[in-house]
Amino acid sequence: MLLFVSHHNPFEITGGGSMASHAYLRFFSDWSGGELDLVVSDVCEKTLLEHSDSNLKISKIIYTKKRTLSSKLLSVFTGVMSRHIDVVRELLNSGKYSIVVFDHSVVSGPLVEYANKKRIKTVTIHHNFEREYFCDNNKGLYKSLFLRHVIKWERTAYINSSLNLFLSSSDKEAFEKAYGPNEGNNAVVGVFEFRDYTIHSLNSTGKCTYMQHPVIAITGSLSTVQTEDAIKYFFSELYVSVPKDLQIIIAGRNPTKAIREECLKHDNVDLIINPPDMNEILAESDIYLCVTRKGGGLKLRVMDGLRNGIPVLVHKCSARGFDAFFNEPYFVQFDNRKEFLYGLVKLRKMIGENQIDKENVMNVYKKHFSYEAGKERLNAILESVL
């Protein structure tokens, strides 16, 4: 029997971390033949009802309740940053489980050594080099109080897990450099679709062709510190290089006040809040732009563009984990305004000359990021380790 402990909401289908968790949960539910119990926050129950997935084979879902105020206050000293700890410890005592999968070091760190003592195999999924992500997305007193705990749990999880799974090779290298050798095995799996992959509709030529007003699309969760920084960076540093005949669509969940106000200043910018289907927006776009310049891990939003077969212009920070596309002419990286302008001109020229084959882009994407591809990678890893 396998226990899967998720720090994210694996039933959510729009946020990057949740989408990755959903894909890994589906794999382990398949791999265990449905002999899987899941621990999640009780706030996930409503989402499960809204976005039920028949592909998930789960024996039992254990919902954990919100921590008490005293527990939250004591966490400054204890370092406990998850509501799951006490519940999971009791489950591990039951003798029911042979494997526990921790979806995030914040739950793995306080429990991994305990699970090892119970002779339970431990797997930790690392979504980022967490100390880097935490620094980029938090500030002030909270950051100063909890950074040391984030580092402690990340190190503990990495050192003691039977298997550490990483979303990018750069994250794996960062862990090895920061924390040294460990007791278990390390493997880069990357991310992959949680749905069975299907190619979206193509026009008769399968080529990228400009509509009357060429469209640049920027997508993602618009409520985080990291994304707000990216949008501000785009308008302050890069927007001046964008020809005014290009339309810009910024679409995503819950944009901050700063993002909403900035978008209103520009006639060629449309802000689409909480779109029901991002693929519909991207099907009408010509270039996918990712301007996120902070944080580790793999930026799932880049998958939006590639999944839809459109060329990608991406900040080098967000290109990590997409190594399979580094030599493709339609995947262009930049690190400053000059490189951004070069990439934009290059992609416009390629599209204008019908040099980009959407079907080819989609097929390369499927080869590396479909559920089938992820399942194949994970099966090979688990066969050699567990």
mmCIF file with all atom_site columns, C-alpha atoms in Angstrom, residues 128 132-134 136-138 221 223-232 291-296 299 301 317-318:
data_model
loop_
_atom_site.group_PDB
_atom_site.id
_atom_site.type_symbol
_atom_site.label_atom_id
_atom_site.label_alt_id
_atom_site.label_comp_id
_atom_site.label_asym_id
_atom_site.label_entity_id
_atom_site.label_seq_id
_atom_site.pdbx_PDB_ins_code
_atom_site.Cartn_x
_atom_site.Cartn_y
_atom_site.Cartn_z
_atom_site.occupancy
_atom_site.B_iso_or_equiv
_atom_site.pdbx_formal_charge
_atom_site.auth_seq_id
_atom_site.auth_comp_id
_atom_site.auth_asym_id
_atom_site.auth_atom_id
_atom_site.pdbx_PDB_model_num
ATOM 1  C CA . ASN A 1 128 ? 11.959 23.646 -6.883  1.00 0.00 ? 128 ASN A CA 1
ATOM 2  C CA . GLU A 1 132 ? 15.571 29.928 -3.916  1.00 0.00 ? 132 GLU A CA 1
ATOM 3  C CA . TYR A 1 133 ? 11.824 29.785 -4.593  1.00 0.00 ? 133 TYR A CA 1
ATOM 4  C CA . PHE A 1 134 ? 10.985 30.813 -1.020  1.00 0.00 ? 134 PHE A CA 1
ATOM 5  C CA . ASP A 1 136 ? 11.858 34.967 -4.499  1.00 0.00 ? 136 ASP A CA 1
ATOM 6  C CA . ASN A 1 137 ? 8.226  34.661 -3.399  1.00 0.00 ? 137 ASN A CA 1
ATOM 7  C CA . ASN A 1 138 ? 8.313  35.887 0.197   1.00 0.00 ? 138 ASN A CA 1
ATOM 8  C CA . SER A 1 221 ? -1.023 32.515 -12.156 1.00 0.00 ? 221 SER A CA 1
ATOM 9  C CA . SER A 1 223 ? -1.318 36.503 -8.052  1.00 0.00 ? 223 SER A CA 1
ATOM 10 C CA . THR A 1 224 ? 2.225  35.578 -6.975  1.00 0.00 ? 224 THR A CA 1
ATOM 11 C CA . VAL A 1 225 ? 5.173  37.812 -6.135  1.00 0.00 ? 225 VAL A CA 1
ATOM 12 C CA . GLN A 1 226 ? 7.200  36.046 -8.800  1.00 0.00 ? 226 GLN A CA 1
ATOM 13 C CA . THR A 1 227 ? 4.664  36.713 -11.560 1.00 0.00 ? 227 THR A CA 1
ATOM 14 C CA . GLU A 1 228 ? 4.037  40.312 -10.527 1.00 0.00 ? 228 GLU A CA 1
ATOM 15 C CA . ASP A 1 229 ? 7.786  40.899 -10.757 1.00 0.00 ? 229 ASP A CA 1
ATOM 16 C CA . ALA A 1 230 ? 7.783  39.332 -14.237 1.00 0.00 ? 230 ALA A CA 1
ATOM 17 C CA . ILE A 1 231 ? 4.954  41.522 -15.528 1.00 0.00 ? 231 ILE A CA 1
ATOM 18 C CA . LYS A 1 232 ? 6.536  44.664 -14.072 1.00 0.00 ? 232 LYS A CA 1
ATOM 19 C CA . VAL A 1 291 ? 9.141  36.730 -18.807 1.00 0.00 ? 291 VAL A CA 1
ATOM 20 C CA . THR A 1 292 ? 9.510  35.083 -15.387 1.00 0.00 ? 292 THR A CA 1
ATOM 21 C CA . ARG A 1 293 ? 13.068 35.770 -14.275 1.00 0.00 ? 293 ARG A CA 1
ATOM 22 C CA . LYS A 1 294 ? 13.060 34.418 -10.707 1.00 0.00 ? 294 LYS A CA 1
ATOM 23 C CA . GLY A 1 295 ? 12.636 31.090 -8.958  1.00 0.00 ? 295 GLY A CA 1
ATOM 24 C CA . GLY A 1 296 ? 13.868 27.569 -9.467  1.00 0.00 ? 296 GLY A CA 1
ATOM 25 C CA . LYS A 1 299 ? 7.958  26.784 -15.261 1.00 0.00 ? 299 LYS A CA 1
ATOM 26 C CA . ARG A 1 301 ? 3.456  27.864 -18.083 1.00 0.00 ? 301 ARG A CA 1
ATOM 27 C CA . CYS A 1 317 ? 15.511 31.487 -15.914 1.00 0.00 ? 317 CYS A CA 1
ATOM 28 C CA . SER A 1 318 ? 12.273 29.949 -17.174 1.00 0.00 ? 318 SER A CA 1
#
